[in-house]
Amino acid sequence: MQYCSTRGGVRGWDFRDVLFSGYAPDGGMFMPESLPLLSPDTLRSWKGMSYTKVVVEVASLFIPPQLIPRDNMEVLVGEALSGFCVPEVVRIARLKGGLSILELFHGDTLAFKDLAMTCTVRFLNYFLQKENRRATVLVGTSGDTGGSAIQSAKGLPGLDVVVVYPRGRITPVQEKHMISCLKDNVHVFAADGSSDDIDQPLRRLFADQELVKSHGLMSLNSVNWSRVMIQLAHFIYAYLELSGVKQDDLGAALPELEVVVPTGGAGNIAAGLIVKQMGLPLKLVAMVNSNDIVHRMVTSGDFSMAANVTQTLAPAIDIQDPYNMERVFWLLLGRDGPKVKAMMEEFQRSHRHSLPENHRRLLSQVLSTGTVTDEGILETMRNCWEENQYVLCPHTAVAVWHHYHCPHSAQLNRCYIATASPAKFQAAVEKAGLTFDLPEAVLALEKLPTRYRELERSQNWCEDWEGRLRERIHSVSAARKNGMTYYT
């Protein structure tokens, strides 16, 4: 199993190389050069597997045993997923009217990011210990990724974590999960801008190959292939549990499952399309909030950023640059790196690209979309409570809106991805007129001390932020080389 860049400039990297990278050196994103196929017999044989076991099987398809032996893989994944607050790690809520919700939020930071993040950090730590070296993780977050990276990597001797979040655009719980960590290897910056603004200096830092190599700089956003790889398991597990596939139906056609995903950076959508190309019979639906670039792209070919990111009740998907769509384009355009490179460089330069109609049709054949207003989010949260006494987080409500407005036939089972707990979004819950008892771990966050640095908005904010972050990366690395800790 070897990996290449979506822009065609890099080939032949192995999983370890890709794991320790952010963007590829040519600015693209890493993907497997070829995808393994999941035969109907393989899928039927996996029926009844635990989520943890499915993750092991998926990871073993993409990480050869020469890099991580199977026994070690089972230990690493088992340890990574052992701290979740339900024994099955993920849970399916089967509600009225065929509403099935896959709850992916039972980790430390109450968001789906914990699943892939904990596994990815275990893989990182495995190689760092084996090679007796260090790495610096640089993460931009729209709310959940930063907290998950911090909680997964805090205190590890081989990793420093630098996180940048958009001040005033996330919830207090999301913020507290980041700024309340006082471990010496954690460095948090609050930026006066949107998550898309934060991506700009981060892309420039990752494009500096001398900086990347000299400081072991890497990403834990879903830019990192390992994150997307683990997310493949969400779709496979949902399929095994909800599609109606049977172990003993040898020779019969596999049933189809529709999976509805709240979408921002499009990491889950990329994962869904990958497993679809691997042979999983899925219908994919991407639901977005008022930041509707994915919806406009699929329905009209308008791949252009709005002038500003709209702040909504679902802040983790307040994103106008769905960067994982680059992986989707690469798959749909026959792995044509130069074509993807031209498209994405135009988009990054001008913040707009008009998809040719034949490209738009290819996309619409594998992905349906919808867009939901804040009022639609609140209406969905109320409807779900009235029918099921079940509280949705606002992001999950973006997906579940589809249930109430697009009825499905009895012949097609459907799954809705729940990306976060409502405990993280108390203001939205209260705005919907609902109540939700906060877990003790969330209540305890209020009393914890905090630590972070500010990135103020200036006339040359992008260059200023890049300089501040570059300085922190240099200082942390220098301190570690001298056997010191660094936080001033």
CSV table of C-alpha atoms in Angstrom, one decimal:
chain,number,residue,atom,x,y,z
A,1,MET,CA,0.0,0.0,0.0
A,2,GLN,CA,1.6,3.2,-1.2
A,3,TYR,CA,0.3,6.8,-1.2
A,4,CYS,CA,0.3,9.7,-3.7
A,5,SER,CA,-0.7,13.3,-3.8
A,6,THR,CA,-4.0,14.4,-5.3
A,7,ARG,CA,-2.0,16.9,-7.3
A,8,GLY,CA,0.2,14.4,-9.0
A,9,GLY,CA,3.6,15.6,-7.7
A,10,VAL,CA,4.3,12.9,-5.1
A,11,ARG,CA,4.1,9.1,-5.4
A,12,GLY,CA,5.4,6.0,-3.6
A,13,TRP,CA,5.1,7.2,0.0
A,14,ASP,CA,4.3,4.7,2.7
A,15,PHE,CA,1.8,5.1,5.6
A,16,ARG,CA,4.5,6.2,8.1
A,17,ASP,CA,5.6,9.0,5.7
A,18,VAL,CA,2.0,10.1,5.2
A,19,LEU,CA,1.2,10.0,8.9
A,20,PHE,CA,4.0,12.4,9.7
A,21,SER,CA,2.9,14.9,7.0
A,22,GLY,CA,0.3,17.6,6.6
A,23,TYR,CA,-0.3,18.6,3.0
A,24,ALA,CA,1.8,16.8,0.4
A,25,PRO,CA,4.9,18.8,-0.7
A,26,ASP,CA,3.1,19.8,-3.9
A,27,GLY,CA,0.2,21.3,-1.9
A,28,GLY,CA,-2.1,18.3,-2.5
A,29,MET,CA,-3.6,15.8,-0.1
A,30,PHE,CA,-2.4,12.2,0.3
A,31,MET,CA,-4.5,9.3,-0.9
A,32,PRO,CA,-3.8,5.6,-1.5
A,33,GLU,CA,-2.5,4.9,-5.0
A,34,SER,CA,-5.1,2.2,-5.2
A,35,LEU,CA,-8.1,1.2,-3.1
A,36,PRO,CA,-8.6,-2.3,-1.7
A,37,LEU,CA,-12.0,-3.9,-2.6
A,38,LEU,CA,-14.5,-5.1,0.0
A,39,SER,CA,-16.2,-8.2,-1.5
A,40,PRO,CA,-19.8,-9.0,-0.5
A,41,ASP,CA,-18.5,-12.1,1.2
A,42,THR,CA,-16.0,-10.0,3.3
A,43,LEU,CA,-18.8,-7.6,4.3
A,44,ARG,CA,-21.1,-10.5,5.3
A,45,SER,CA,-18.3,-12.1,7.3
A,46,TRP,CA,-17.8,-8.8,9.2
A,47,LYS,CA,-21.5,-8.7,10.3
A,48,GLY,CA,-21.7,-8.6,14.1
A,49,MET,CA,-18.2,-7.2,14.6
A,50,SER,CA,-17.6,-4.7,17.3
A,51,TYR,CA,-16.7,-1.1,16.2
A,52,THR,CA,-13.2,-1.6,17.6
A,53,LYS,CA,-12.7,-4.8,15.5
A,54,VAL,CA,-14.0,-3.0,12.4
A,55,VAL,CA,-11.4,-0.2,13.0
A,56,VAL,CA,-8.6,-2.9,13.2
A,57,GLU,CA,-9.8,-4.5,10.0
A,58,VAL,CA,-10.0,-1.2,8.2
A,59,ALA,CA,-6.6,0.0,9.4
A,60,SER,CA,-5.0,-3.3,8.4
A,61,LEU,CA,-6.1,-2.7,4.8
A,62,PHE,CA,-4.1,0.5,4.6
A,63,ILE,CA,-1.1,-0.1,7.0
A,64,PRO,CA,1.0,-3.1,6.1
A,65,PRO,CA,2.2,-5.4,8.9
A,66,GLN,CA,5.8,-4.5,8.1
A,67,LEU,CA,5.0,-1.0,9.5
A,68,ILE,CA,2.6,-2.0,12.3
A,69,PRO,CA,2.3,-5.8,12.9
A,70,ARG,CA,-1.3,-7.0,13.4
A,71,ASP,CA,-0.8,-7.8,17.1
A,72,ASN,CA,0.5,-4.3,17.7
A,73,MET,CA,-2.4,-2.8,15.7
A,74,GLU,CA,-5.0,-4.6,17.8
A,75,VAL,CA,-3.3,-3.3,21.0
A,76,LEU,CA,-3.0,0.3,19.7
A,77,VAL,CA,-6.6,0.5,18.5
A,78,GLY,CA,-7.9,-1.2,21.6
A,79,GLU,CA,-6.0,1.2,23.9
A,80,ALA,CA,-7.1,4.2,21.9
A,81,LEU,CA,-10.8,3.3,22.1
A,82,SER,CA,-10.8,2.0,25.7
A,83,GLY,CA,-11.5,5.4,27.3
A,84,PHE,CA,-14.9,6.0,25.7
A,85,CYS,CA,-17.9,6.3,28.0
A,86,VAL,CA,-19.9,3.5,26.5
A,87,PRO,CA,-18.5,0.0,26.2
A,88,GLU,CA,-19.4,-0.4,22.6
A,89,VAL,CA,-17.5,2.9,21.8
A,90,VAL,CA,-20.2,4.1,19.4
A,91,ARG,CA,-24.0,3.6,19.9
A,92,ILE,CA,-27.0,3.5,17.6
A,93,ALA,CA,-30.2,5.2,18.7
A,94,ARG,CA,-33.2,3.6,17.0
A,95,LEU,CA,-36.0,6.1,17.2
A,96,LYS,CA,-39.5,6.4,15.8
A,97,GLY,CA,-40.3,6.5,12.1
A,98,GLY,CA,-37.1,4.7,11.0
A,99,LEU,CA,-34.9,7.4,12.4
A,100,SER,CA,-31.5,5.7,13.2
A,101,ILE,CA,-28.7,7.8,14.6
A,102,LEU,CA,-25.1,6.7,14.9
A,103,GLU,CA,-23.7,8.4,18.0
A,104,LEU,CA,-20.0,9.0,17.5
A,105,PHE,CA,-19.6,11.4,20.4
A,106,HIS,CA,-18.8,9.3,23.4
A,107,GLY,CA,-15.1,10.2,23.8
A,108,ASP,CA,-13.3,12.7,26.0
A,109,THR,CA,-14.4,15.8,24.0
A,110,LEU,CA,-17.9,14.6,23.1
A,111,ALA,CA,-17.3,14.8,19.4
A,112,PHE,CA,-16.7,12.3,16.5
A,113,LYS,CA,-13.2,13.6,16.1
A,114,ASP,CA,-12.1,11.6,19.2
A,115,LEU,CA,-12.5,8.3,17.4
A,116,ALA,CA,-10.0,8.9,14.6
A,117,MET,CA,-7.8,11.3,16.7
A,118,THR,CA,-7.1,8.8,19.5
A,119,CYS,CA,-6.2,6.1,17.0
A,120,THR,CA,-4.0,8.4,14.9
A,121,VAL,CA,-2.1,9.7,18.0
A,122,ARG,CA,-1.5,6.1,19.1
A,123,PHE,CA,0.0,5.4,15.7
A,124,LEU,CA,2.2,8.5,15.9
A,125,ASN,CA,3.4,7.6,19.4
A,126,TYR,CA,4.2,4.1,18.2
A,127,PHE,CA,6.6,5.4,15.5
A,128,LEU,CA,8.0,8.2,17.7
A,129,GLN,CA,8.9,5.7,20.5
A,130,LYS,CA,10.3,3.2,18.0
A,131,GLU,CA,12.5,5.8,16.3
A,132,ASN,CA,13.3,7.8,19.5
A,133,ARG,CA,12.2,11.1,17.9
A,134,ARG,CA,9.8,14.0,18.4
A,135,ALA,CA,7.2,15.8,16.2
A,136,THR,CA,5.2,19.0,16.4
A,137,VAL,CA,1.6,18.9,15.5
A,138,LEU,CA,0.0,22.1,14.1
A,139,VAL,CA,-3.8,22.2,14.1
A,140,GLY,CA,-6.4,24.7,13.0
A,141,THR,CA,-9.8,24.0,14.3
A,142,SER,CA,-13.4,25.1,13.8
A,143,GLY,CA,-14.2,23.9,17.3
A,144,ASP,CA,-13.9,20.1,17.8
A,145,THR,CA,-10.6,19.0,16.2
A,146,GLY,CA,-8.4,21.2,18.5
A,147,GLY,CA,-9.9,19.8,21.7
A,148,SER,CA,-9.7,16.3,20.5
A,149,ALA,CA,-6.0,16.6,19.4
A,150,ILE,CA,-5.1,18.1,22.8
A,151,GLN,CA,-6.9,15.5,24.8
A,152,SER,CA,-5.4,12.7,22.8
A,153,ALA,CA,-1.8,14.0,22.8
A,154,LYS,CA,-1.5,15.9,26.2
A,155,GLY,CA,1.5,14.8,28.2
A,156,LEU,CA,3.0,12.5,25.5
A,157,PRO,CA,6.8,12.9,25.6
A,158,GLY,CA,7.2,12.7,21.8
A,159,LEU,CA,4.7,15.3,20.7
A,160,ASP,CA,4.1,19.1,21.0
A,161,VAL,CA,0.7,20.3,20.0
A,162,VAL,CA,0.1,23.8,18.6
A,163,VAL,CA,-3.7,24.6,18.2
A,164,VAL,CA,-5.3,27.7,16.7
A,165,TYR,CA,-9.0,28.3,17.2
A,166,PRO,CA,-11.4,31.1,16.1
A,167,ARG,CA,-12.1,33.2,19.2
A,168,GLY,CA,-15.8,34.0,19.7
A,169,ARG,CA,-16.9,31.5,17.1
A,170,ILE,CA,-17.0,28.3,19.2
A,171,THR,CA,-19.0,27.3,22.2
A,172,PRO,CA,-17.7,27.7,25.8
A,173,VAL,CA,-17.3,23.9,26.2
A,174,GLN,CA,-15.3,23.6,23.0
A,175,GLU,CA,-13.1,26.4,24.1
A,176,LYS,CA,-12.6,25.0,27.6
A,177,HIS,CA,-11.6,21.6,26.2
A,178,MET,CA,-8.6,23.5,24.7
A,179,ILE,CA,-7.6,26.3,27.0
A,180,SER,CA,-7.9,24.3,30.2
A,181,CYS,CA,-5.1,21.9,29.3
A,182,LEU,CA,-1.9,23.1,31.1
A,183,LYS,CA,0.4,20.4,30.0
A,184,ASP,CA,3.8,21.6,28.8
A,185,ASN,CA,3.5,20.1,25.4
A,186,VAL,CA,0.2,22.0,24.6
A,187,HIS,CA,0.2,25.5,23.1
A,188,VAL,CA,-3.1,27.1,22.3
A,189,PHE,CA,-3.8,30.3,20.3
A,190,ALA,CA,-7.1,32.2,20.0
A,191,ALA,CA,-7.3,33.9,16.6
A,192,ASP,CA,-9.5,36.9,15.8
A,193,GLY,CA,-11.0,35.4,12.7
A,194,SER,CA,-12.8,32.4,11.2
A,195,SER,CA,-11.5,28.8,10.8
A,196,ASP,CA,-11.0,29.5,7.1
A,197,ASP,CA,-8.8,32.5,8.0
A,198,ILE,CA,-6.7,30.2,10.2
A,199,ASP,CA,-6.2,27.8,7.4
A,200,GLN,CA,-4.3,30.4,5.3
A,201,PRO,CA,-1.2,30.8,7.5
A,202,LEU,CA,-1.2,27.1,8.3
A,203,ARG,CA,-1.1,26.2,4.6
A,204,ARG,CA,1.9,28.5,4.2
A,205,LEU,CA,3.7,27.0,7.1
A,206,PHE,CA,3.1,23.4,5.8
A,207,ALA,CA,4.4,24.6,2.4
A,208,ASP,CA,7.7,25.4,3.9
A,209,GLN,CA,9.4,22.0,3.5
A,210,GLU,CA,12.5,23.1,5.4
A,211,LEU,CA,10.3,24.0,8.4
A,212,VAL,CA,8.4,20.8,8.1
A,213,LYS,CA,11.5,18.6,8.0
A,214,SER,CA,13.6,20.4,10.6
A,215,HIS,CA,10.8,20.5,13.2
A,216,GLY,CA,8.9,17.3,12.4
A,217,LEU,CA,5.9,19.5,11.6
A,218,MET,CA,2.7,17.6,10.9
A,219,SER,CA,-1.1,18.0,10.9
A,220,LEU,CA,-3.9,16.2,12.8
A,221,ASN,CA,-6.7,17.9,10.9
A,222,SER,CA,-8.5,15.6,8.5
A,223,VAL,CA,-5.8,16.7,6.0
A,224,ASN,CA,-4.0,13.8,7.6
A,225,TRP,CA,-4.9,10.6,5.8
A,226,SER,CA,-5.0,8.6,9.0
A,227,ARG,CA,-7.9,10.6,10.3
A,228,VAL,CA,-9.9,9.9,7.1
A,229,MET,CA,-8.9,6.3,7.1
A,230,ILE,CA,-10.3,5.7,10.6
A,231,GLN,CA,-13.5,7.5,9.6
A,232,LEU,CA,-14.1,4.8,6.9
A,233,ALA,CA,-15.0,2.5,9.8
A,234,HIS,CA,-18.0,4.8,10.7
A,235,PHE,CA,-19.6,4.0,7.4
A,236,ILE,CA,-18.8,0.3,7.4
A,237,TYR,CA,-20.0,-0.2,11.0
A,238,ALA,CA,-23.3,1.7,10.2
A,239,TYR,CA,-23.7,-0.5,7.1
A,240,LEU,CA,-23.2,-3.7,9.0
A,241,GLU,CA,-25.7,-2.7,11.7
A,242,LEU,CA,-28.4,-0.9,9.7
A,243,SER,CA,-28.5,-2.0,6.1
A,244,GLY,CA,-30.1,-5.3,6.7
A,245,VAL,CA,-27.2,-7.3,5.3
A,246,LYS,CA,-27.2,-10.9,6.5
A,247,GLN,CA,-24.3,-13.3,7.0
A,248,ASP,CA,-26.0,-16.3,5.3
A,249,ASP,CA,-27.4,-14.5,2.2
A,250,LEU,CA,-24.6,-15.8,0.0
A,251,GLY,CA,-25.0,-14.8,-3.6
A,252,ALA,CA,-27.7,-12.3,-2.9
A,253,ALA,CA,-27.3,-8.7,-3.9
A,254,LEU,CA,-26.1,-6.5,-1.0
A,255,PRO,CA,-28.7,-4.0,0.3
A,256,GLU,CA,-28.1,-0.3,0.0
A,257,LEU,CA,-27.9,2.1,3.0
A,258,GLU,CA,-28.4,5.8,2.8
A,259,VAL,CA,-26.1,7.8,5.1
A,260,VAL,CA,-26.8,11.4,5.9
A,261,VAL,CA,-23.8,13.5,7.1
A,262,PRO,CA,-23.6,17.0,8.6
A,263,THR,CA,-20.8,18.5,6.5
A,264,GLY,CA,-18.2,21.2,6.9
A,265,GLY,CA,-14.6,20.3,5.9
A,266,ALA,CA,-16.0,17.2,4.1
A,267,GLY,CA,-13.8,14.7,5.8
A,268,ASN,CA,-16.7,12.3,6.4
A,269,ILE,CA,-18.0,12.8,2.9
A,270,ALA,CA,-14.5,11.9,1.5
A,271,ALA,CA,-14.5,8.8,3.7
A,272,GLY,CA,-17.9,7.8,2.6
A,273,LEU,CA,-17.0,8.1,-1.1
A,274,ILE,CA,-13.8,6.1,-0.5
A,275,VAL,CA,-15.7,3.2,1.0
A,276,LYS,CA,-18.3,3.4,-1.7
A,277,GLN,CA,-15.6,3.0,-4.3
A,278,MET,CA,-14.3,0.1,-2.2
A,279,GLY,CA,-17.6,-1.7,-2.7
A,280,LEU,CA,-19.9,-0.6,0.1
A,281,PRO,CA,-23.4,0.0,-1.3
A,282,LEU,CA,-24.0,3.5,0.0
A,283,LYS,CA,-26.1,6.5,-0.9
A,284,LEU,CA,-24.5,9.6,0.5
A,285,VAL,CA,-26.2,12.8,1.5
A,286,ALA,CA,-24.2,15.9,2.7
A,287,MET,CA,-26.3,18.3,4.7
A,288,VAL,CA,-24.9,21.8,5.3
A,289,ASN,CA,-25.8,24.9,7.3
A,290,SER,CA,-25.9,28.4,5.8
A,291,ASN,CA,-22.3,28.0,4.7
A,292,ASP,CA,-23.6,26.1,1.7
A,293,ILE,CA,-20.6,25.8,-0.7
A,294,VAL,CA,-20.9,22.0,-0.9
A,295,HIS,CA,-24.7,22.3,-1.7
A,296,ARG,CA,-24.1,25.0,-4.4
A,297,MET,CA,-21.3,23.0,-5.9
A,298,VAL,CA,-23.4,19.8,-6.3
A,299,THR,CA,-26.6,21.5,-7.5
A,300,SER,CA,-25.2,24.2,-9.8
A,301,GLY,CA,-21.4,23.7,-10.1
A,302,ASP,CA,-20.7,26.9,-8.0
A,303,PHE,CA,-17.6,26.1,-6.1
A,304,SER,CA,-17.0,29.6,-4.7
A,305,MET,CA,-16.5,30.9,-1.2
A,306,ALA,CA,-18.9,33.5,0.2
A,307,ALA,CA,-17.4,36.9,1.2
A,308,ASN,CA,-17.6,35.9,4.9
A,309,VAL,CA,-18.2,32.8,6.9
A,310,THR,CA,-21.7,32.9,8.4
A,311,GLN,CA,-21.9,32.2,12.1
A,312,THR,CA,-24.6,29.6,12.8
A,313,LEU,CA,-26.0,27.4,15.6
A,314,ALA,CA,-23.7,24.6,14.2
A,315,PRO,CA,-20.3,26.3,14.5
A,316,ALA,CA,-18.1,23.3,13.8
A,317,ILE,CA,-19.4,23.3,10.2
A,318,ASP,CA,-19.2,27.0,9.7
A,319,ILE,CA,-16.7,26.4,6.9
A,320,GLN,CA,-16.5,27.9,3.4
A,321,ASP,CA,-13.4,25.9,2.3
A,322,PRO,CA,-14.4,22.2,2.4
A,323,TYR,CA,-10.8,21.1,1.8
A,324,ASN,CA,-11.4,17.4,1.7
A,325,MET,CA,-13.4,17.9,-1.5
A,326,GLU,CA,-10.0,17.8,-3.2
A,327,ARG,CA,-9.9,14.1,-2.4
A,328,VAL,CA,-13.4,13.7,-3.8
A,329,PHE,CA,-12.5,15.5,-7.0
A,330,TRP,CA,-9.4,13.3,-7.4
A,331,LEU,CA,-11.5,10.1,-7.1
A,332,LEU,CA,-14.2,11.3,-9.5
A,333,LEU,CA,-11.8,12.6,-12.1
A,334,GLY,CA,-10.0,9.4,-12.5
A,335,ARG,CA,-7.1,10.3,-10.2
A,336,ASP,CA,-6.0,13.0,-12.7
A,337,GLY,CA,-3.5,14.9,-10.5
A,338,PRO,CA,-2.7,17.8,-13.0
A,339,LYS,CA,-6.4,18.4,-13.5
A,340,VAL,CA,-7.0,18.5,-9.7
A,341,LYS,CA,-4.0,20.7,-9.2
A,342,ALA,CA,-5.2,23.3,-11.7
A,343,MET,CA,-8.7,23.3,-10.2
A,344,MET,CA,-7.6,23.6,-6.6
A,345,GLU,CA,-4.9,26.2,-7.3
A,346,GLU,CA,-7.5,28.4,-9.1
A,347,PHE,CA,-9.8,28.0,-6.1
A,348,GLN,CA,-7.1,28.8,-3.6
A,349,ARG,CA,-6.0,31.9,-5.6
A,350,SER,CA,-9.4,33.3,-6.4
A,351,HIS,CA,-11.7,31.5,-3.9
A,352,ARG,CA,-13.9,30.4,-6.7
A,353,HIS,CA,-14.1,27.8,-9.4
A,354,SER,CA,-17.0,26.9,-11.7
A,355,LEU,CA,-17.3,23.1,-12.2
A,356,PRO,CA,-17.8,22.0,-15.8
A,357,GLU,CA,-21.2,20.4,-16.2
A,358,ASN,CA,-19.8,17.0,-16.8
A,359,HIS,CA,-17.8,17.2,-13.5
A,360,ARG,CA,-20.9,18.5,-11.7
A,361,ARG,CA,-22.9,15.5,-13.0
A,362,LEU,CA,-20.3,13.1,-11.8
A,363,LEU,CA,-20.5,14.6,-8.4
A,364,SER,CA,-24.3,14.7,-8.2
A,365,GLN,CA,-24.4,11.0,-9.2
A,366,VAL,CA,-22.6,10.0,-6.0
A,367,LEU,CA,-23.7,12.8,-3.6
A,368,SER,CA,-27.0,14.5,-2.8
A,369,THR,CA,-27.1,17.6,-0.7
A,370,GLY,CA,-29.4,19.9,1.3
A,371,THR,CA,-29.0,23.2,3.2
A,372,VAL,CA,-30.6,24.1,6.6
A,373,THR,CA,-31.1,27.5,8.2
A,374,ASP,CA,-30.8,28.1,12.0
A,375,GLU,CA,-34.6,28.0,12.2
A,376,GLY,CA,-34.5,24.6,10.5
A,377,ILE,CA,-32.0,23.4,13.1
A,378,LEU,CA,-34.2,24.5,16.0
A,379,GLU,CA,-37.3,23.1,14.4
A,380,THR,CA,-35.6,19.7,13.9
A,381,MET,CA,-34.3,19.7,17.5
A,382,ARG,CA,-37.9,20.3,18.7
A,383,ASN,CA,-39.5,17.7,16.5
A,384,CYS,CA,-37.0,15.1,17.5
A,385,TRP,CA,-37.6,15.8,21.2
A,386,GLU,CA,-41.4,15.8,20.8
A,387,GLU,CA,-41.4,12.5,19.0
A,388,ASN,CA,-38.6,10.7,20.8
A,389,GLN,CA,-37.6,12.6,24.0
A,390,TYR,CA,-34.1,12.6,22.4
A,391,VAL,CA,-32.0,15.8,22.3
A,392,LEU,CA,-29.9,16.4,19.1
A,393,CYS,CA,-26.9,18.6,18.9
A,394,PRO,CA,-27.3,21.4,16.3
A,395,HIS,CA,-24.9,19.7,13.9
A,396,THR,CA,-26.7,16.4,14.1
A,397,ALA,CA,-30.0,18.4,13.6
A,398,VAL,CA,-28.6,19.7,10.3
A,399,ALA,CA,-28.5,16.0,9.1
A,400,VAL,CA,-31.8,14.9,10.8
A,401,TRP,CA,-33.6,17.8,9.1
A,402,HIS,CA,-33.5,15.5,6.1
A,403,HIS,CA,-35.5,12.9,7.9
A,404,TYR,CA,-38.4,15.3,8.4
A,405,HIS,CA,-38.4,16.9,5.0
A,406,CYS,CA,-37.3,14.0,2.7
A,407,PRO,CA,-39.2,10.9,3.6
A,408,HIS,CA,-37.6,7.6,2.4
A,409,SER,CA,-39.1,4.4,1.2
A,410,ALA,CA,-39.4,1.4,3.4
A,411,GLN,CA,-37.1,-0.5,1.1
A,412,LEU,CA,-34.1,1.8,1.8
A,413,ASN,CA,-32.7,2.0,5.3
A,414,ARG,CA,-31.1,5.2,6.4
A,415,CYS,CA,-28.5,6.3,9.0
A,416,TYR,CA,-27.9,9.8,10.4
A,417,ILE,CA,-24.4,10.6,11.7
A,418,ALA,CA,-24.4,12.3,15.1
A,419,THR,CA,-21.1,14.2,15.3
A,420,ALA,CA,-21.3,15.7,18.7
A,421,SER,CA,-23.2,15.6,22.0
A,422,PRO,CA,-25.8,18.3,22.8
A,423,ALA,CA,-23.8,18.9,26.0
A,424,LYS,CA,-21.3,21.0,24.0
A,425,PHE,CA,-24.0,23.3,22.6
A,426,GLN,CA,-26.2,24.3,25.6
A,427,ALA,CA,-27.1,27.7,24.1
A,428,ALA,CA,-28.6,26.0,21.0
A,429,VAL,CA,-30.5,23.5,23.2
A,430,GLU,CA,-31.9,26.3,25.3
A,431,LYS,CA,-32.8,28.4,22.2
A,432,ALA,CA,-34.8,25.4,21.0
A,433,GLY,CA,-36.7,25.5,24.3
A,434,LEU,CA,-35.2,22.2,25.5
A,435,THR,CA,-33.2,21.2,28.5
A,436,PHE,CA,-30.3,18.8,28.8
A,437,ASP,CA,-28.5,17.7,32.0
A,438,LEU,CA,-24.8,18.4,31.5
A,439,PRO,CA,-22.4,15.5,32.4
A,440,GLU,CA,-20.2,16.1,35.4
A,441,ALA,CA,-17.1,16.3,33.2
A,442,VAL,CA,-18.6,19.3,31.4
A,443,LEU,CA,-19.7,21.0,34.6
A,444,ALA,CA,-16.1,20.5,36.0
A,445,LEU,CA,-14.6,22.5,33.1
A,446,GLU,CA,-16.0,25.7,34.5
A,447,LYS,CA,-13.7,25.5,37.5
A,448,LEU,CA,-10.5,24.8,35.7
A,449,PRO,CA,-7.7,27.3,35.1
A,450,THR,CA,-6.9,28.3,31.6
A,451,ARG,CA,-3.9,29.2,29.4
A,452,TYR,CA,-3.7,30.5,25.8
A,453,ARG,CA,-2.2,33.2,23.6
A,454,GLU,CA,-4.0,35.7,21.3
A,455,LEU,CA,-3.6,36.3,17.6
A,456,GLU,CA,-5.0,39.7,17.0
A,457,ARG,CA,-6.5,41.0,13.7
A,458,SER,CA,-4.1,43.4,12.0
A,459,GLN,CA,-3.7,44.9,8.6
A,460,ASN,CA,-1.3,42.1,7.7
A,461,TRP,CA,-2.9,39.5,9.9
A,462,CYS,CA,-2.0,36.5,7.8
A,463,GLU,CA,1.7,37.3,7.7
A,464,ASP,CA,1.6,38.2,11.4
A,465,TRP,CA,-0.1,35.0,12.5
A,466,GLU,CA,2.3,33.0,10.4
A,467,GLY,CA,5.2,34.7,12.0
A,468,ARG,CA,3.9,34.2,15.6
A,469,LEU,CA,3.2,30.5,14.9
A,470,ARG,CA,6.6,30.0,13.2
A,471,GLU,CA,8.3,31.6,16.2
A,472,ARG,CA,6.4,29.3,18.6
A,473,ILE,CA,7.4,26.2,16.6
A,474,HIS,CA,11.1,27.2,16.6
A,475,SER,CA,11.0,28.0,20.3
A,476,VAL,CA,9.3,24.7,21.3
A,477,SER,CA,11.8,22.7,19.2
A,478,ALA,CA,14.8,24.5,20.6
A,479,ALA,CA,13.6,24.0,24.2
A,480,ARG,CA,13.0,20.3,23.7
A,481,LYS,CA,16.5,19.8,22.2
A,482,ASN,CA,17.9,21.4,25.3
A,483,GLY,CA,15.9,19.1,27.6
A,484,MET,CA,13.6,22.0,28.7
A,485,THR,CA,9.9,22.7,28.6
A,486,TYR,CA,8.7,25.9,26.9
A,487,TYR,CA,5.7,27.9,27.7
A,488,THR,CA,5.8,31.7,28.2
